[in-house]
PDB file of C-alpha atoms and ligand atoms in Angstrom:
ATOM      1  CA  UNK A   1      18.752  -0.137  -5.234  1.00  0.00           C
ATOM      2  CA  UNK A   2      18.774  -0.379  -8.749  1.00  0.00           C
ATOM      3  CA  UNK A   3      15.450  -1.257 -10.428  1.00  0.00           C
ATOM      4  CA  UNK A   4      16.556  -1.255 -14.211  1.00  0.00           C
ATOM      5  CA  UNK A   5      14.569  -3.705 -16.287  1.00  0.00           C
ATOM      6  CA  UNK A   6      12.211  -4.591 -13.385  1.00  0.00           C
ATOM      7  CA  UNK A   7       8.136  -4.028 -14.294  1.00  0.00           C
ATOM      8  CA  UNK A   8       6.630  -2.964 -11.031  1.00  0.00           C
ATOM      9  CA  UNK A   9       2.917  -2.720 -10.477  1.00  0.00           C
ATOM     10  CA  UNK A  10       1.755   0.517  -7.695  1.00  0.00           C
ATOM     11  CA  UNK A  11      -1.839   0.845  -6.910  1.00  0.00           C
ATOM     12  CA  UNK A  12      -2.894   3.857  -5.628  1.00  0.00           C
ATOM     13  CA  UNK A  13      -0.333   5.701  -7.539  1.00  0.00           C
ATOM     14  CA  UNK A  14      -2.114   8.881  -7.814  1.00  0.00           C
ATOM     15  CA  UNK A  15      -1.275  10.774  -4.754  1.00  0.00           C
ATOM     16  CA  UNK A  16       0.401  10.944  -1.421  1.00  0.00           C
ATOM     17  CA  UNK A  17       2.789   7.588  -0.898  1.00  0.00           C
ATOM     18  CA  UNK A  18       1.688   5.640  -4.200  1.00  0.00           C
ATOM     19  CA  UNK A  19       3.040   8.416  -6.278  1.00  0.00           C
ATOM     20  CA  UNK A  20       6.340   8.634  -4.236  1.00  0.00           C
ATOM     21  CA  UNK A  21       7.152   5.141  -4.608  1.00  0.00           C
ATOM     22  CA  UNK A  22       6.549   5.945  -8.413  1.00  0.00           C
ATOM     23  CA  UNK A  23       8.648   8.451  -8.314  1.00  0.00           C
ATOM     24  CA  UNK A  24      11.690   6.782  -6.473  1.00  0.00           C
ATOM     25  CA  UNK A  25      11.077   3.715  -8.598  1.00  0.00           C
ATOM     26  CA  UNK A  26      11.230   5.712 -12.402  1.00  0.00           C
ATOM     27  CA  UNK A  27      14.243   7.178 -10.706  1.00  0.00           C
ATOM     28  CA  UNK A  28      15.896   3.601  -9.790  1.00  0.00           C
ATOM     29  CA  UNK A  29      14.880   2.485 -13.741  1.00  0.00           C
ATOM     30  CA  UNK A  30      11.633   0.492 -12.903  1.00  0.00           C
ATOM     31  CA  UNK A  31       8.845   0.694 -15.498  1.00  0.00           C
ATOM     32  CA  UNK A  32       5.844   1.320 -13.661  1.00  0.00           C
ATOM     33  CA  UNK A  33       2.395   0.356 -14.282  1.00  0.00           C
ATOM     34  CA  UNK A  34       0.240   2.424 -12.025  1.00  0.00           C
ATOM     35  CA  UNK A  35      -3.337   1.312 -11.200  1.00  0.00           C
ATOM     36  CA  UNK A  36      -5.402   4.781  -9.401  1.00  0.00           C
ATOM     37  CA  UNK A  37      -8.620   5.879  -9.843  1.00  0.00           C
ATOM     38  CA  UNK A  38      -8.825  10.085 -10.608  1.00  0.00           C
ATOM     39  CA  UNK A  39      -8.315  10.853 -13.890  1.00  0.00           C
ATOM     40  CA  UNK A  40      -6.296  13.636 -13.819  1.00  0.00           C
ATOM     41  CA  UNK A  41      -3.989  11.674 -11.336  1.00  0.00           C
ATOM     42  CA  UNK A  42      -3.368   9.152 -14.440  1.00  0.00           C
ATOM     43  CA  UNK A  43      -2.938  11.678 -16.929  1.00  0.00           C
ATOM     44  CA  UNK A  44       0.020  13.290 -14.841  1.00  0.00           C
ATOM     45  CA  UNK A  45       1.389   9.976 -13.855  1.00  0.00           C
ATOM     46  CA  UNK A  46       1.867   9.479 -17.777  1.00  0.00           C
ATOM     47  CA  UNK A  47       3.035  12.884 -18.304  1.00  0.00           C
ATOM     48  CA  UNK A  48       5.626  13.050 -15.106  1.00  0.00           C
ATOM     49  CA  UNK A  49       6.815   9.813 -15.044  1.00  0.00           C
ATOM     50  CA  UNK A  50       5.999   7.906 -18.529  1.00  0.00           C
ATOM     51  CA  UNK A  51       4.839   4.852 -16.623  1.00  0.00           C
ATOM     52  CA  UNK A  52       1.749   2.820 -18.032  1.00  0.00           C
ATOM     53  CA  UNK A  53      -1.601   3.842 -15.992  1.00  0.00           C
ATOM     54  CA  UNK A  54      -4.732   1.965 -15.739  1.00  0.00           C
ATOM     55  CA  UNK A  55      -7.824   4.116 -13.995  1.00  0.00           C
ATOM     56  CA  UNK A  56      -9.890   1.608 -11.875  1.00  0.00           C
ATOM     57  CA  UNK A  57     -12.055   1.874  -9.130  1.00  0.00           C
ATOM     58  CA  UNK A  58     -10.252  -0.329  -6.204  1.00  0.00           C
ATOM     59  CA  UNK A  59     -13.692  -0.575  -4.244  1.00  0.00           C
ATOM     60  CA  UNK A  60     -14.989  -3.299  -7.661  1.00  0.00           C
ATOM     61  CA  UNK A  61     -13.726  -6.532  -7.302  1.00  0.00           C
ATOM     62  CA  UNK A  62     -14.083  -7.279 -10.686  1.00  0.00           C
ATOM     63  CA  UNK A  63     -13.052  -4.294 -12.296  1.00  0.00           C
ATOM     64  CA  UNK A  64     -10.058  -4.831  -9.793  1.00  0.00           C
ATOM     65  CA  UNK A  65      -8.984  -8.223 -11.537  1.00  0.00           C
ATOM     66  CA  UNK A  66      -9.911  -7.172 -14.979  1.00  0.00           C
ATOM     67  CA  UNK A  67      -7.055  -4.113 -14.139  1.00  0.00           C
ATOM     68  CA  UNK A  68      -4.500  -6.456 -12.560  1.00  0.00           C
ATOM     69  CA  UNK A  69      -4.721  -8.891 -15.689  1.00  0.00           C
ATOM     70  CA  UNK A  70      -4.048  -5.995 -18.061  1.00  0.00           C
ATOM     71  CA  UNK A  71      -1.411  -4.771 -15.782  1.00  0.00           C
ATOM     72  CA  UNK A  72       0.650  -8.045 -16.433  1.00  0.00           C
ATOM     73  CA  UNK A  73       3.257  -9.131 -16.323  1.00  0.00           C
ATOM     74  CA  UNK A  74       5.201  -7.568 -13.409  1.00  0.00           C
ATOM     75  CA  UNK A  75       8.136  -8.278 -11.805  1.00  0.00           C
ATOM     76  CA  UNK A  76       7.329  -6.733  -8.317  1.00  0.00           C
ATOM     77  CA  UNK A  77       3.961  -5.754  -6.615  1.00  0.00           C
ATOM     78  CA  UNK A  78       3.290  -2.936  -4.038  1.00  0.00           C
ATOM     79  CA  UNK A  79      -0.408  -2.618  -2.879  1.00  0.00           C
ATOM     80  CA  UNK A  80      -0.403   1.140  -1.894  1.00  0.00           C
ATOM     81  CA  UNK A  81      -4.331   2.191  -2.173  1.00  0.00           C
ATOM     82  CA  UNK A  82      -6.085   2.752   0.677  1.00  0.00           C
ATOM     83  CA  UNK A  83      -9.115   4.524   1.807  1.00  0.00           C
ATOM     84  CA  UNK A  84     -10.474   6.231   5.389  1.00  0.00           C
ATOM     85  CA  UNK A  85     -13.267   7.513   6.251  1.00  0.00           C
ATOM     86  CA  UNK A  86     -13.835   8.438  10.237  1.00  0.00           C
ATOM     87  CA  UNK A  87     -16.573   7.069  12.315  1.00  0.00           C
ATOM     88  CA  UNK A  88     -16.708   6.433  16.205  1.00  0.00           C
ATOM     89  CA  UNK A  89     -17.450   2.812  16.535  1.00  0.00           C
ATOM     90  CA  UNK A  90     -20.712   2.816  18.208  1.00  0.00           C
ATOM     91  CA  UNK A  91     -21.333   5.139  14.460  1.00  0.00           C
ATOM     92  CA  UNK A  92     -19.575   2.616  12.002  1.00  0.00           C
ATOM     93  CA  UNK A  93     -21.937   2.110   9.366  1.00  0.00           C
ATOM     94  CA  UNK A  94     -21.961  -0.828   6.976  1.00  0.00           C
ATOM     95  CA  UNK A  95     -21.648   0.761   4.459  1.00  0.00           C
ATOM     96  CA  UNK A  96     -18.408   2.400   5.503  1.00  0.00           C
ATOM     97  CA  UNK A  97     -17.093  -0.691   6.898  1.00  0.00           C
ATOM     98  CA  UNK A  98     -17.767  -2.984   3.460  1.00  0.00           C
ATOM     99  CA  UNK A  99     -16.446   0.259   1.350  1.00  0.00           C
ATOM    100  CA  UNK A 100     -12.882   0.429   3.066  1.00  0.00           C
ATOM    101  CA  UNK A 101     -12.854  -3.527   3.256  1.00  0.00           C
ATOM    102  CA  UNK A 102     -13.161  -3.687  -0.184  1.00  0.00           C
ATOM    103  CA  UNK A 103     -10.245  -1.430  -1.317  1.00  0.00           C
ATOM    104  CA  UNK A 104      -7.814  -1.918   2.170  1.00  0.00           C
ATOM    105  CA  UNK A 105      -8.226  -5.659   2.325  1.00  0.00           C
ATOM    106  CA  UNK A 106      -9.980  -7.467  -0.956  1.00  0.00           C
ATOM    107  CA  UNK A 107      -8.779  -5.342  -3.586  1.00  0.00           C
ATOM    108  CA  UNK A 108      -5.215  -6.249  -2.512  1.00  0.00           C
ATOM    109  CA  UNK A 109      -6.014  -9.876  -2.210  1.00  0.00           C
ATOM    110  CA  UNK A 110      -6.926  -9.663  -5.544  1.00  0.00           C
ATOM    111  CA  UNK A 111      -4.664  -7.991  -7.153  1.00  0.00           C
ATOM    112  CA  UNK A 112      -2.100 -10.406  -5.176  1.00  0.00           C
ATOM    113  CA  UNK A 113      -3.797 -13.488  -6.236  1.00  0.00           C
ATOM    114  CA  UNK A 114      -3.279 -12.656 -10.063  1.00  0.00           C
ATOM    115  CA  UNK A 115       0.229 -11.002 -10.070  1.00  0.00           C
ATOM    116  CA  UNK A 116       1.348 -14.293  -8.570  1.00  0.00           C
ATOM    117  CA  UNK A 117      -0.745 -16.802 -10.262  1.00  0.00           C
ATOM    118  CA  UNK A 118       1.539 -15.389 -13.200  1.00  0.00           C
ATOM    119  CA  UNK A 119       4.356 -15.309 -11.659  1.00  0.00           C
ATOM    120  CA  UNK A 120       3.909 -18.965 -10.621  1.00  0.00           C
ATOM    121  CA  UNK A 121       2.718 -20.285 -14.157  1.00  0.00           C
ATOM    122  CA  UNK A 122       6.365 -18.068 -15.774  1.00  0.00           C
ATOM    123  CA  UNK A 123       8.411 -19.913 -13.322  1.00  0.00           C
ATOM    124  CA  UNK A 124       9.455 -16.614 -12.011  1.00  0.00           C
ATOM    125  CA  UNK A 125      10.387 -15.085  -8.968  1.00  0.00           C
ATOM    126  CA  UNK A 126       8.615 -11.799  -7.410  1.00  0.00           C
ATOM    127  CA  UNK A 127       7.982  -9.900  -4.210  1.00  0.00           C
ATOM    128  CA  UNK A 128       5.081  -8.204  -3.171  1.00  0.00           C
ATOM    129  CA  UNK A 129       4.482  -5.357  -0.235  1.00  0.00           C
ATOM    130  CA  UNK A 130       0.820  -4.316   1.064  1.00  0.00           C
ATOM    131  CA  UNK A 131       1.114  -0.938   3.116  1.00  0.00           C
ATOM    132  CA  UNK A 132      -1.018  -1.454   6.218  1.00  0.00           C
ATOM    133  CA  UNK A 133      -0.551   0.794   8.760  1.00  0.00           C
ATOM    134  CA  UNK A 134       0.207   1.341  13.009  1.00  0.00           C
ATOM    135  CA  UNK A 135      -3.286   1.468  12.673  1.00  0.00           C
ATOM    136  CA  UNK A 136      -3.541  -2.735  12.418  1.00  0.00           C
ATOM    137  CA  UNK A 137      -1.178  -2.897  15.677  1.00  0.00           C
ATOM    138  CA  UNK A 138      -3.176  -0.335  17.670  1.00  0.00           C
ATOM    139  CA  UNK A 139      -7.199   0.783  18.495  1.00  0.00           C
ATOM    140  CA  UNK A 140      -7.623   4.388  17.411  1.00  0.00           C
ATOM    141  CA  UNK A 141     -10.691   6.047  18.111  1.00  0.00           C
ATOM    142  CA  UNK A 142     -12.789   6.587  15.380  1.00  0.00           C
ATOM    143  CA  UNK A 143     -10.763   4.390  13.309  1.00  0.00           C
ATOM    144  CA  UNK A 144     -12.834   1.112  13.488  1.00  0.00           C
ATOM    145  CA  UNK A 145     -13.512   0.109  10.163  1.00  0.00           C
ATOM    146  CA  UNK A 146     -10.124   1.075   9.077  1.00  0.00           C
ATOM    147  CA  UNK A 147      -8.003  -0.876  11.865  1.00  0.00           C
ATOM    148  CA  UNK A 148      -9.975  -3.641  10.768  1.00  0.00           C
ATOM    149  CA  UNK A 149      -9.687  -3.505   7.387  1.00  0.00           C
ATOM    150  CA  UNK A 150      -5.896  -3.183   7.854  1.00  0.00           C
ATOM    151  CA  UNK A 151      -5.730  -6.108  10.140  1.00  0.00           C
ATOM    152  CA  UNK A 152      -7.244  -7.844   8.010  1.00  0.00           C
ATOM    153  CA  UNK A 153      -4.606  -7.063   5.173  1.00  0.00           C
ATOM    154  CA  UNK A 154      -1.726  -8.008   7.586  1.00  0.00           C
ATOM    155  CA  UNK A 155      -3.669 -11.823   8.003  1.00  0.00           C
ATOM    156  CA  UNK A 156      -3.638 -11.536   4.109  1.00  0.00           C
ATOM    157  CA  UNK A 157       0.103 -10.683   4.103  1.00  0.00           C
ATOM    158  CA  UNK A 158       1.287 -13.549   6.394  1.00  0.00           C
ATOM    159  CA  UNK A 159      -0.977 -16.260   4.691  1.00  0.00           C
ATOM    160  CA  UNK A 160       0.260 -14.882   1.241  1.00  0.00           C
ATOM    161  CA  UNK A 161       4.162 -14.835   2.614  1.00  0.00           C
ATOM    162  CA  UNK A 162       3.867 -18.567   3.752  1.00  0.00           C
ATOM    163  CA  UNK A 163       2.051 -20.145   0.900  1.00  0.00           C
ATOM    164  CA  UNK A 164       3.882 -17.922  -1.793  1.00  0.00           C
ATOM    165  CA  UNK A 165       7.417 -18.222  -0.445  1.00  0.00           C
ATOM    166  CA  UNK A 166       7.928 -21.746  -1.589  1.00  0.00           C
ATOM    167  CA  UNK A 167       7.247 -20.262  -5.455  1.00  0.00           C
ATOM    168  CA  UNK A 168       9.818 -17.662  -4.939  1.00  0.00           C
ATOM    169  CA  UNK A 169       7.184 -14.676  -4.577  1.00  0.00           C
ATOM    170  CA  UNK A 170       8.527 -12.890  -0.540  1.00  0.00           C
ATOM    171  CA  UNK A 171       5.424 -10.907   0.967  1.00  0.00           C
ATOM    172  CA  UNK A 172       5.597  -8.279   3.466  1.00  0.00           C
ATOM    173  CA  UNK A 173       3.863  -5.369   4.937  1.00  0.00           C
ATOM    174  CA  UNK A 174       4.985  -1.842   5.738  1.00  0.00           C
ATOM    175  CA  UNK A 175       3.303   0.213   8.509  1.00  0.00           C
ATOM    176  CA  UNK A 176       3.587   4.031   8.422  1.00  0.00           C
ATOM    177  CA  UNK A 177       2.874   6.221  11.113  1.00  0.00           C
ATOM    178  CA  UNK A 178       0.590   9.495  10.240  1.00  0.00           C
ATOM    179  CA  UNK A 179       2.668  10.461   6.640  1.00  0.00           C
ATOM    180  CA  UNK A 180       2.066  13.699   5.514  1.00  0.00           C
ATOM    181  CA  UNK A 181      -0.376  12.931   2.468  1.00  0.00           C
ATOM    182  CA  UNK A 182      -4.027  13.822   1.445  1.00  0.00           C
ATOM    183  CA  UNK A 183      -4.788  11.115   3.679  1.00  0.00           C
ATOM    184  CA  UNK A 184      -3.611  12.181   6.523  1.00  0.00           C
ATOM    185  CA  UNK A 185      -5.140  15.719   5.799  1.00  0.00           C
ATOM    186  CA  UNK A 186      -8.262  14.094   6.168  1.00  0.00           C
ATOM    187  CA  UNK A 187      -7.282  11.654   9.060  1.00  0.00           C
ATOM    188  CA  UNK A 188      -5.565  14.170  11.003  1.00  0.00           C
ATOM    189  CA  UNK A 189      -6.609  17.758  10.729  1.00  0.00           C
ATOM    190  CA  UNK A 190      -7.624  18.419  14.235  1.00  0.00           C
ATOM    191  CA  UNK A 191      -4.845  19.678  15.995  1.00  0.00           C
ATOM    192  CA  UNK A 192      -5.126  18.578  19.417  1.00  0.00           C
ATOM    193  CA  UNK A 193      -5.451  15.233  17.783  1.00  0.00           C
ATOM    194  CA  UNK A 194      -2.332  15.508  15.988  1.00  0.00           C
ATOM    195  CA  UNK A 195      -0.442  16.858  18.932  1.00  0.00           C
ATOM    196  CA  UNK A 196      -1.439  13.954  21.076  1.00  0.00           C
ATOM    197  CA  UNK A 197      -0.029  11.432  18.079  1.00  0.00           C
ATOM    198  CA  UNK A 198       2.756  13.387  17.652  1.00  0.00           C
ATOM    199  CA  UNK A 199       3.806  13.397  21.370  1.00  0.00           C
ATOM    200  CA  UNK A 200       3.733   9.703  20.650  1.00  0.00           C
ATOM    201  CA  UNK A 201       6.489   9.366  18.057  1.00  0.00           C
ATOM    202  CA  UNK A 202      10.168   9.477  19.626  1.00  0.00           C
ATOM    203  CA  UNK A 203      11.855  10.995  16.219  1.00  0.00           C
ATOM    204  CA  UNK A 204       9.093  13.958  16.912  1.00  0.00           C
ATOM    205  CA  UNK A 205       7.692  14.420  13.612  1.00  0.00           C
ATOM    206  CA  UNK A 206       5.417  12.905  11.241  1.00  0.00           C
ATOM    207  CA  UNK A 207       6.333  10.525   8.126  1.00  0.00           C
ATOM    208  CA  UNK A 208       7.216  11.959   4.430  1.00  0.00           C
ATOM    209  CA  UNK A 209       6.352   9.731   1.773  1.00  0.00           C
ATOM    210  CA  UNK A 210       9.941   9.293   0.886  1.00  0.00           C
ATOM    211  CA  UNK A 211      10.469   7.584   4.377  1.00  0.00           C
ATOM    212  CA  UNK A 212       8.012   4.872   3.749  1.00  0.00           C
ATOM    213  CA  UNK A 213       8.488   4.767   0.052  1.00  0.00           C
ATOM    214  CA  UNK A 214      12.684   3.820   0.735  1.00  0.00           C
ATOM    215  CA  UNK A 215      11.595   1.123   3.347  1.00  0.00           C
ATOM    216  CA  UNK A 216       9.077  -0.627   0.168  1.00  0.00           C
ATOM    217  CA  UNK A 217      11.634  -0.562  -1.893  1.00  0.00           C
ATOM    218  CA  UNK A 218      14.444  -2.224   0.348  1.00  0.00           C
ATOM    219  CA  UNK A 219      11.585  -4.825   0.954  1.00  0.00           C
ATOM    220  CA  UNK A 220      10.870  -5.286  -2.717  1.00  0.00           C
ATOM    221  CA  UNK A 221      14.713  -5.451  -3.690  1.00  0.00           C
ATOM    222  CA  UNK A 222      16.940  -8.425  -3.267  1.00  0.00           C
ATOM    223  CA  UNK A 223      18.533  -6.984  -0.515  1.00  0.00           C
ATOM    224  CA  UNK A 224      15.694  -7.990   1.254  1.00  0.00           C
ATOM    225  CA  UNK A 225      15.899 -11.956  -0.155  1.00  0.00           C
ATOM    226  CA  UNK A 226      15.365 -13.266   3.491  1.00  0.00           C
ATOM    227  CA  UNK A 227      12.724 -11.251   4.780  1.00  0.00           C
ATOM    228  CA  UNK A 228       9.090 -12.416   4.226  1.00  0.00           C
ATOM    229  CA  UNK A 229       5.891 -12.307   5.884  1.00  0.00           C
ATOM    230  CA  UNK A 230       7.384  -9.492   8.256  1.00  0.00           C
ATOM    231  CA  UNK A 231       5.038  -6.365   9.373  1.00  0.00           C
ATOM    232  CA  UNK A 232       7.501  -3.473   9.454  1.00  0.00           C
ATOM    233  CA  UNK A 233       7.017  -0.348  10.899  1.00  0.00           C
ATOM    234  CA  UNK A 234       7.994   2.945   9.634  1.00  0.00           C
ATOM    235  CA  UNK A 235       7.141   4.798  12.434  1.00  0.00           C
ATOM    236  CA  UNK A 236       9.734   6.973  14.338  1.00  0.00           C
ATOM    237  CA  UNK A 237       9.413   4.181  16.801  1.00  0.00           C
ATOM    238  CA  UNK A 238       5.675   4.976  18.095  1.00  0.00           C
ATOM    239  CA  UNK A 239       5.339   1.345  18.614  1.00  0.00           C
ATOM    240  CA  UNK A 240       8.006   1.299  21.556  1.00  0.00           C
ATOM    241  CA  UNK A 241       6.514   4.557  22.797  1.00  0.00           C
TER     242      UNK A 241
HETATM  243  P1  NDP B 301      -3.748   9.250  -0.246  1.00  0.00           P
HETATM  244  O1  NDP B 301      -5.182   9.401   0.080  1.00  0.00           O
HETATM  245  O2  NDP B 301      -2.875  10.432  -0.189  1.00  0.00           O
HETATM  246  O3  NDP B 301      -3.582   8.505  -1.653  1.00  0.00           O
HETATM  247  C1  NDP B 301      -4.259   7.285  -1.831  1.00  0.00           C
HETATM  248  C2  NDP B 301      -4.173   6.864  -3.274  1.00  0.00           C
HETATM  249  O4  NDP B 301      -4.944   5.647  -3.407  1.00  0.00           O
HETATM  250  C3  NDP B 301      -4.787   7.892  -4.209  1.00  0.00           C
HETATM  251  O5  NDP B 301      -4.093   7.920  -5.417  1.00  0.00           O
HETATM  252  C4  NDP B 301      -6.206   7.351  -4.399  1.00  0.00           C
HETATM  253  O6  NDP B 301      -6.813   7.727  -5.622  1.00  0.00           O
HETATM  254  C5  NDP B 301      -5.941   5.853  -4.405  1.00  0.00           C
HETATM  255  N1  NDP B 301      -7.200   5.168  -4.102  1.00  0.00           N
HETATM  256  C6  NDP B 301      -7.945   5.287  -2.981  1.00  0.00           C
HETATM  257  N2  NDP B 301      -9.095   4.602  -3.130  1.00  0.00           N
HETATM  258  C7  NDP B 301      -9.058   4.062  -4.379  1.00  0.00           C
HETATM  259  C8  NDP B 301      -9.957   3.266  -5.114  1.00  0.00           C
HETATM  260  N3  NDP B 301     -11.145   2.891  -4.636  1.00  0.00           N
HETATM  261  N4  NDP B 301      -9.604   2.878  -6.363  1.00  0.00           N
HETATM  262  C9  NDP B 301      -8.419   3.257  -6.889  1.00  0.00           C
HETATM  263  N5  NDP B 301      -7.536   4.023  -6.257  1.00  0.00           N
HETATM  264  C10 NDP B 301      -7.857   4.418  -5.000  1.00  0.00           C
HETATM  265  O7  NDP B 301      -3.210   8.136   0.783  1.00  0.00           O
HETATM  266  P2  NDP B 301      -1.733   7.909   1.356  1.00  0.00           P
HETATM  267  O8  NDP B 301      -0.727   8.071   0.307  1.00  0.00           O
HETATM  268  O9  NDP B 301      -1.636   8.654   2.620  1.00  0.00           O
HETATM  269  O10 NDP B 301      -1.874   6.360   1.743  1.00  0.00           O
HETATM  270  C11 NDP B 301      -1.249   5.317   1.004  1.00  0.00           C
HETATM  271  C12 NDP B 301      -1.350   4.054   1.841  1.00  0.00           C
HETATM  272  O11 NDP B 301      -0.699   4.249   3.088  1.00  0.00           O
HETATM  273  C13 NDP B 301      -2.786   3.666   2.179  1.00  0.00           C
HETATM  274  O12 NDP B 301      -2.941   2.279   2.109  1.00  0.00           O
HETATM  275  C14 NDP B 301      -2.965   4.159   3.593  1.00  0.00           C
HETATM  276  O13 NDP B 301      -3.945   3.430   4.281  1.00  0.00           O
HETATM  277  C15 NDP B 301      -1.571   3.927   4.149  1.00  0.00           C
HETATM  278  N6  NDP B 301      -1.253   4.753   5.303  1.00  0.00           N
HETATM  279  C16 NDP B 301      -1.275   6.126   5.242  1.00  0.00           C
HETATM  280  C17 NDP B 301      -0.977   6.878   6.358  1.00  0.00           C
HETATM  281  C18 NDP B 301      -0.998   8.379   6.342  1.00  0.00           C
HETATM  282  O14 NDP B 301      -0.946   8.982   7.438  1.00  0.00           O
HETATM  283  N7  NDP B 301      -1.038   9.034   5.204  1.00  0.00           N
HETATM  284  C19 NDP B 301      -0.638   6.239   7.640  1.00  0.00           C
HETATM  285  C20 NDP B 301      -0.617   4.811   7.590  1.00  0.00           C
HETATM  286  C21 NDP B 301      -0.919   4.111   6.461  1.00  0.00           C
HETATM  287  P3  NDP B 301      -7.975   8.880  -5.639  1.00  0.00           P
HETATM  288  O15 NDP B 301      -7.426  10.042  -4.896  1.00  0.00           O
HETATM  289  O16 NDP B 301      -8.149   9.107  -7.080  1.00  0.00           O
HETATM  290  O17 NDP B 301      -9.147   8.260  -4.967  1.00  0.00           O
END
């Protein structure tokens, strides 16, 4: 897949998947604009790859659309951030549950809903990909707020593939399995937890980044020109399991 010429907008470029599909995609020719939050993440992500970073803090809507609007215009659009934090349900908090709403589900919508307002007003064509997870298709425990909020993304991604189609803008989601990230440190540090997830995946390992990052690019790529609004997992085939 060749990417030369395209401008491709990553959020949560900073780490773990974001910064693979950077990677791959400076590789391919793309010019990246990456929009990630740690500073020292944007400073390497300059340094690395020469791509164009914008720090912003996913979990402020308007800082969100202020950051989209500078990252314009784009070509292709792969909403990569995401959050987790662990809480048994009868323990969700509010707080928790508003915080990972905001950056899995709204801060996508928005950054979306200007990338393809542009798009539409250019007459041009696009593609976008949100990366949910297994976690919208299944309950795991202590995962409440973030199976919701990634449920909620996949509504986002269907609504967004039908109305946006008939511009020329294809929408689809990508669903890794546990991917071997600083997320999944944090999701999936307890052993026996991990072994029972594990037993779970046919192929009998976990994701790289590189696996899910190939699969958003075929998606993005015109390759892809007749799939939209499709939830894909990338998943060793836990799904089927
Ligand atoms: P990481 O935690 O490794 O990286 C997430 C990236 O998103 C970081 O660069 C982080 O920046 C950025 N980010 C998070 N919150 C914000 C915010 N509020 N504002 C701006 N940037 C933010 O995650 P992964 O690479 O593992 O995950 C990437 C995507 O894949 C996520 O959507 C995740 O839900 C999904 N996923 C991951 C799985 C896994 O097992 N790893 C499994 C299934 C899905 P910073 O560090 O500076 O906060």
């Amino acid at each position: 897949m060749d990417f030369r010429g395209k401008r491709v907008i990553v959020t949560g470029a900073g780490k773990g998947i974001g910064r693979e599909i950077v990677r791959m995609l400076s590789e391919r020719g793309a010019q990246v604009v990456a929009l990630t939050r740690s500073a020292a993440d944007i400073e390497a992500l300059r340094g690395e790859f020469g791509c164009r970073a914008l720090q912003v803090d996913l979990a402020d809507a308007d800082a969100t659309r202020e950051a989209a609007i500078a990252a314009l215009p784009a070509d292709f659009l792969i909403n990569c951030a995401g959050t987790t934090e662990l809480q048994p349900f009868l323990e969700t908090t509010v707080e928790a549950f508003d915080r990972l709403v905001a950056v899995n589900t709204r801060a996508p919508m928005i950054v979306a809903q200007e990338y393809a307002r542009s798009l539409i007003k250019e007459d041009r064509k696009g593609a976008i990909v949100n990366v949910s997870s297994v976690a919208s298709f299944v309950g795991i425990p202590d995962h409440a707020a973030y199976c919701a909020s990634k449920g909620g993304l996949d509504g986002l991604t269907r609504v967004m593939a039908k109305e946006l189609a008939p511009h020329g803008i294809r929408a689809n989601g990508v669903h890794p399995t546990v991917t071997l990230t600083p997320m999944a440190v944090k999701a999936w540090s307890d052993p026996e937890k991990a072994a029972g997830m594990m037993k779970r995946i046919p192929v009998g390992r976990f994701a790289e980044p590189a696996d899910i990052a190939e699969v958003v690019l075929f998606l993005l790529s015109d390759q892809a020109a007749m799939v939209n609004g499709i939830s894909m997992p990338v998943d060793g085939g836990y799904m089927i399991a």
